[in-house]
């Protein structure tokens, strides 16, 4: 009998608080749906049949974890907003004679209904969409499309467990809120005016400094390795800066505007500035959250998309040759055999070898100071230098050139730089530089991931002569030559697949083979996996943003209603009120997204450096994906704005 | 010459669900001269607030006309009415209607700011009023920091700052304690002596007894009026009470 009564109240509450509960239920359902889809794909047996599917699975697994964590945070946040809005209602129940235990019971029953409903709807929609999403994923993977995709029991079980956990968490929080609620206070206090926030100079200054420092760090980064290290620091600084910017810097700024009488006492600025001061006080954290979530969406999607679309570039960058053979310290006979085997193979399959290089080289990490190259750590040096030494005969063969050198003469090539001296002092011995090359035909040498490490190629008559003076006994290995064969083939050629297969079998295990074709598949699964997770996370963040904005709008609507009524009484026309409302809403709306875009602009440089670590050096791709992401995000954001503004205006009028 | 002339004013409301009509005002006709202090008395539901809302142009009459300085203001568009209200009328409400987010000074300046006057000009207008109402000490405070009496004086200052032709007050003492009420009423008497025309809606005999003339309204009809003539406040108060008593008894010929 009593139980039924609680159920009735719970259902009535949900029905009558549509404005509050509908978005909440939608959020639950969508979150559950997204989580289910991701899980269902991760655990689908079909994924194993796809090339690169297993690598993809481990990336998706990682994505599942991230989505789970954000789902918990996000649902918890939404719930806490709702319970705050409902405190008055709770107090009313209390006054009407329901004790706190009974109110808790009602709330739990409400949440059970919402949770069950969302679980069923979420998993059902998830099931319907999982096929589509799987096909999209296969498209990203450039794999052949399988339409066989079934309902996943394991995904359902894990989803139910996770969201049951969220439900428990939310319920505990709600019960706690009900227990600490003092009904008398709440019924009285609602009309008491709020204090105008004070200008906090110290936090304002800290806010400006942290944001400035974060931006500065992001701008002054020069190489990817240090970018990796400071990226996190810059992110934390910018986040702190963002929170302080919204909470205190904004208020300081608005108060400054307010002190300018001629600006402040103007029919357009007057209601907006004073309104904004209070709005910033109440909503600063929410706006900062929106800003940070937006930045995360933009960065996540722009980077993962640029990695995905730039993977061919990255592949080319990291693997300039389709096939590369390297052997280490073998005799000339071995090397010649290897070369012949490659020739035979290409003849057998009628494959033309393009950009062909075959040469012996010595590679050694050294230190450089101007035109001085040395080994000793104790000496003065400006930078590390990756030194490659190649015999002139090999170089002439590759470049089809006819250079001749004396024993004390060399040709040099310094990647992206010039020595600009007549001579080079190599391990205390002076060599005359006959020519400094701008380009080198050996493609591996045309890149440097880490810009603080120089890449220097020295072409010399006889490399062995270089080391006459050096005691190499304790450091032998570093001065022994490697032999490399590298070439490209026409991808469209007939028999290419068999050729690739056979190319891997050339020679014995003393020779290392790198096949771009083989790497390509793992690149696809890595980058399409990342893009996939990026889009998923982006959608989740967007959902979070939309919800924060929505709840903000409706709570502000109730607060502003009375204010605009008074304004109308003292002589503001409806048109003026509308334009005033629009101005204020727009300001609140666009502030976070504009700041998010500024964040992205400042992060641009540091992100391109990080992308270089993945082999993506084509900045244009990242620029393009960023711009497109921003535009799409703006459109979605604008749609959210329009939708919530409708609700807001309905409350106001 | 009369400042305000109300002729045959009627207002009927149609309820949303049952479509039945409720008559709030029936053929109300009266005039107010310049510099007069008129109180409109009636019980809750008598139509006095509807009448004030129509005079304030917050609401439209169903029929009849309102002439302020011989201009018919009942037939104007929303925009014109707002402008007219801003330029010619001042309001004092029972609930003060101050904006919490503005300081006392900003609340007072609000109507002028909406008219886009310069800061110097606004302050020139505000200063004498602030001094006159003795609220210099609170102008930088916020509404939640001041007492009810101070709030209502702020509201009066806001109403006065546009130098309105007509000051409309809706139960101005309704939310005040008795000493604050007395203060406010003597303030009204004072500004009335300075030639400010006031129309006050009230159900308080005490408040009404300060006026020059009282219109009694019941069931949407103005059925009686009382003039102070040579009576002092005390005697006028007595007379109002007798009239009200007569009303209760149903004596139509008071």
XYZ file of C-alpha atoms in Angstrom, chain A residues 216-510:
295
model
C 54.112 31.157 -23.585
C 55.355 27.611 -23.004
C 53.242 26.370 -25.878
C 54.712 29.024 -28.151
C 58.352 28.620 -27.287
C 58.545 24.889 -27.795
C 61.063 23.927 -30.448
C 61.276 20.160 -30.540
C 58.880 17.282 -30.022
C 60.711 15.554 -27.188
C 60.605 18.572 -24.927
C 57.058 19.246 -26.148
C 56.035 15.911 -24.710
C 57.465 16.910 -21.364
C 55.973 20.362 -21.057
C 52.692 19.734 -22.810
C 51.131 18.471 -19.621
C 52.450 21.421 -17.631
C 51.107 23.850 -20.223
C 47.713 22.128 -20.175
C 47.476 22.312 -16.388
C 48.511 25.976 -16.393
C 45.984 26.858 -19.062
C 43.272 24.956 -17.192
C 44.015 26.819 -13.961
C 44.150 30.026 -15.958
C 40.792 29.258 -17.562
C 39.085 28.685 -14.227
C 40.552 31.836 -12.756
C 39.758 33.778 -15.902
C 36.111 32.927 -15.594
C 35.863 33.188 -11.828
C 37.893 36.286 -11.038
C 39.482 37.917 -14.062
C 36.077 38.320 -15.670
C 34.658 39.971 -12.557
C 37.643 42.287 -12.250
C 37.202 43.253 -15.861
C 33.450 43.816 -15.549
C 33.938 45.883 -12.412
C 36.451 47.956 -14.265
C 33.874 48.565 -16.996
C 31.358 49.432 -14.322
C 33.631 52.089 -12.875
C 33.704 53.833 -16.258
C 30.549 55.897 -15.810
C 30.117 56.949 -19.395
C 30.363 53.369 -20.568
C 28.389 51.783 -17.776
C 25.441 54.204 -17.662
C 24.214 53.364 -21.124
C 20.935 51.636 -21.836
C 22.723 48.827 -23.685
C 25.529 48.192 -21.219
C 23.789 48.948 -17.959
C 21.603 45.845 -17.541
C 24.165 43.576 -19.184
C 27.213 44.502 -17.121
C 25.499 44.226 -13.765
C 23.761 41.035 -14.870
C 27.021 39.576 -16.095
C 28.785 40.272 -12.816
C 26.253 38.107 -10.997
C 26.074 35.594 -13.756
C 29.826 35.158 -13.711
C 29.688 34.657 -9.982
C 27.114 31.892 -10.279
C 28.267 30.339 -13.521
C 31.971 30.896 -13.764
C 32.802 27.286 -12.998
C 30.180 25.991 -15.405
C 31.458 28.245 -18.163
C 35.042 27.236 -17.466
C 33.905 23.597 -17.680
C 32.272 24.277 -21.024
C 35.413 26.004 -22.234
C 37.680 23.156 -21.182
C 35.343 20.478 -22.520
C 35.140 22.357 -25.811
C 38.902 22.637 -25.998
C 39.163 18.916 -25.343
C 36.675 18.141 -28.088
C 38.481 20.370 -30.556
C 41.944 19.094 -29.725
C 40.942 15.426 -29.573
C 39.080 15.396 -32.845
C 41.458 17.689 -34.732
C 44.530 15.684 -33.747
C 43.050 12.235 -34.247
C 41.559 13.305 -37.557
C 44.825 14.810 -38.747
C 46.654 11.627 -37.731
C 44.112 9.597 -39.650
C 44.120 11.719 -42.773
C 47.828 12.341 -42.543
C 48.791 8.712 -42.065
C 50.015 8.312 -45.620
C 52.208 11.346 -45.152
C 53.401 10.053 -41.826
C 54.050 6.690 -43.360
C 56.028 8.280 -46.159
C 57.902 10.363 -43.656
C 58.847 7.441 -41.457
C 59.204 4.947 -44.280
C 60.493 6.814 -47.324
C 61.100 3.486 -49.054
C 58.634 0.699 -49.648
C 61.219 -1.888 -48.768
C 64.404 -1.395 -46.817
C 67.014 -4.074 -46.128
C 69.721 -3.455 -43.585
C 72.503 -5.716 -42.578
C 75.147 -4.954 -40.114
C 78.852 -5.551 -40.464
C 78.809 -8.257 -43.110
C 81.479 -8.838 -45.679
C 81.289 -7.468 -49.195
C 80.352 -10.837 -50.586
C 77.291 -11.074 -48.373
C 76.195 -7.588 -49.386
C 76.616 -8.330 -53.071
C 74.589 -11.532 -52.705
C 71.847 -9.610 -51.027
C 71.798 -7.042 -53.785
C 71.642 -9.712 -56.443
C 68.835 -11.491 -54.725
C 66.795 -8.283 -54.727
C 67.502 -7.789 -58.432
C 66.505 -11.359 -59.204
C 63.276 -10.998 -57.315
C 62.303 -7.799 -59.100
C 63.062 -9.439 -62.432
C 61.025 -12.494 -61.521
C 57.934 -10.427 -60.748
C 58.580 -7.744 -63.355
C 58.649 -5.063 -60.717
C 60.460 -1.851 -61.470
C 62.538 -0.559 -58.572
C 62.304 3.207 -58.183
C 64.465 5.552 -56.070
C 66.834 2.677 -55.672
C 69.701 3.091 -53.209
C 72.286 0.592 -52.039
C 75.213 1.704 -49.975
C 77.413 1.109 -47.008
C 77.465 3.676 -44.231
C 78.705 4.291 -40.749
C 76.341 5.969 -38.319
C 77.454 7.484 -35.094
C 76.002 9.890 -32.537
C 78.429 12.780 -32.050
C 78.513 16.302 -30.693
C 78.727 19.409 -32.815
C 79.985 22.896 -32.183
C 79.871 24.920 -35.404
C 82.180 23.138 -37.794
C 83.659 20.941 -35.113
C 82.487 17.369 -34.697
C 83.665 15.482 -31.646
C 83.034 12.473 -29.497
C 84.120 13.638 -26.105
C 81.269 14.686 -23.820
C 83.627 16.920 -21.866
C 84.216 19.353 -24.670
C 82.039 22.352 -25.465
C 79.221 21.529 -27.822
C 76.034 23.132 -29.084
C 74.055 20.140 -30.115
C 73.957 16.426 -30.659
C 74.721 15.367 -34.167
C 73.733 12.182 -35.912
C 76.693 11.599 -38.211
C 76.500 9.384 -41.280
C 79.585 8.606 -43.257
C 79.324 7.327 -46.818
C 82.041 6.444 -49.289
C 82.193 8.634 -52.398
C 81.781 5.703 -54.768
C 78.447 4.805 -53.231
C 77.302 8.371 -53.329
C 78.296 8.873 -56.938
C 76.376 5.733 -57.824
C 73.250 6.883 -56.032
C 73.341 10.484 -57.201
C 74.687 9.564 -60.621
C 77.308 12.220 -60.068
C 81.002 12.272 -60.840
C 82.588 13.918 -57.881
C 86.227 13.273 -57.160
C 87.805 14.004 -53.817
C 91.263 14.133 -52.341
C 91.770 12.317 -49.101
C 91.412 15.521 -47.093
C 88.372 16.700 -48.969
C 84.721 15.964 -48.194
C 81.188 16.711 -49.347
C 78.685 17.454 -46.605
C 74.974 17.584 -46.184
C 73.401 19.032 -43.048
C 69.652 18.517 -42.839
C 67.743 21.791 -42.850
C 70.866 23.775 -42.150
C 74.315 24.723 -43.433
C 77.724 24.605 -41.869
C 78.782 27.721 -43.761
C 82.482 27.118 -43.270
C 85.244 26.079 -45.652
C 86.299 23.209 -43.525
C 85.020 20.668 -41.070
C 87.005 19.457 -38.105
C 86.117 15.811 -37.779
C 87.497 14.218 -34.646
C 90.380 16.696 -34.469
C 91.265 16.297 -38.139
C 90.597 19.080 -40.609
C 88.822 18.437 -43.910
C 88.076 20.874 -46.674
C 84.435 21.068 -47.651
C 84.309 20.933 -51.431
C 80.574 21.215 -51.620
C 77.630 21.519 -49.248
C 74.591 19.745 -50.633
C 71.096 21.230 -50.354
C 69.435 17.926 -51.111
C 70.453 14.354 -50.824
C 69.077 11.497 -52.803
C 68.996 9.181 -49.837
C 65.483 9.728 -48.560
C 66.033 8.496 -45.016
C 68.286 11.440 -44.435
C 65.797 14.025 -45.510
C 64.036 14.186 -42.199
C 64.707 14.813 -38.594
C 62.077 14.187 -35.986
C 63.986 15.792 -33.221
C 65.130 19.179 -34.338
C 67.688 19.591 -31.569
C 69.629 16.693 -33.023
C 71.443 17.606 -36.221
C 71.696 15.196 -39.066
C 75.028 15.410 -40.855
C 76.111 13.344 -43.834
C 79.780 13.287 -44.715
C 80.868 11.891 -48.068
C 84.486 10.871 -48.115
C 86.819 8.830 -50.267
C 87.514 6.144 -47.746
C 85.547 6.148 -44.508
C 88.060 3.897 -42.829
C 90.705 6.622 -43.017
C 88.585 8.761 -40.748
C 89.205 6.570 -37.800
C 92.932 6.188 -38.129
C 93.556 8.551 -35.257
C 90.863 7.291 -33.012
C 91.204 4.555 -30.513
C 88.096 2.567 -31.282
C 88.917 -0.429 -29.178
C 86.527 0.448 -26.366
C 83.868 1.675 -28.724
C 84.143 -0.685 -31.623
C 80.595 -1.267 -32.651
C 79.806 2.344 -33.364
C 82.307 2.572 -36.160
C 81.372 -0.545 -38.022
C 79.569 -0.163 -41.303
C 75.983 -1.108 -42.122
C 74.709 -1.906 -45.563
C 71.356 -0.684 -46.726
C 69.206 -1.311 -49.765
C 66.101 0.779 -50.163
C 63.656 1.245 -53.003
C 60.109 2.072 -53.935
C 57.866 0.138 -56.240
C 54.819 1.036 -58.207
C 51.901 0.136 -55.922
C 49.629 -0.501 -58.853
C 51.939 -3.050 -60.448
C 50.803 -6.566 -61.158
C 52.097 -9.282 -58.845
C 52.784 -6.625 -56.247
C 51.275 -8.639 -53.408
C 53.348 -11.691 -54.201
C 56.377 -9.515 -54.587
C 55.872 -8.020 -51.136
C 55.401 -11.483 -49.711
C 58.550 -12.806 -51.304
C 60.538 -9.681 -50.488
C 60.148 -10.475 -46.831
C 61.836 -13.829 -47.363
C 64.973 -12.490 -49.007
C 68.243 -13.590 -47.431
C 68.537 -14.846 -43.878
C 68.017 -13.539 -40.386
C 71.173 -11.445 -40.561
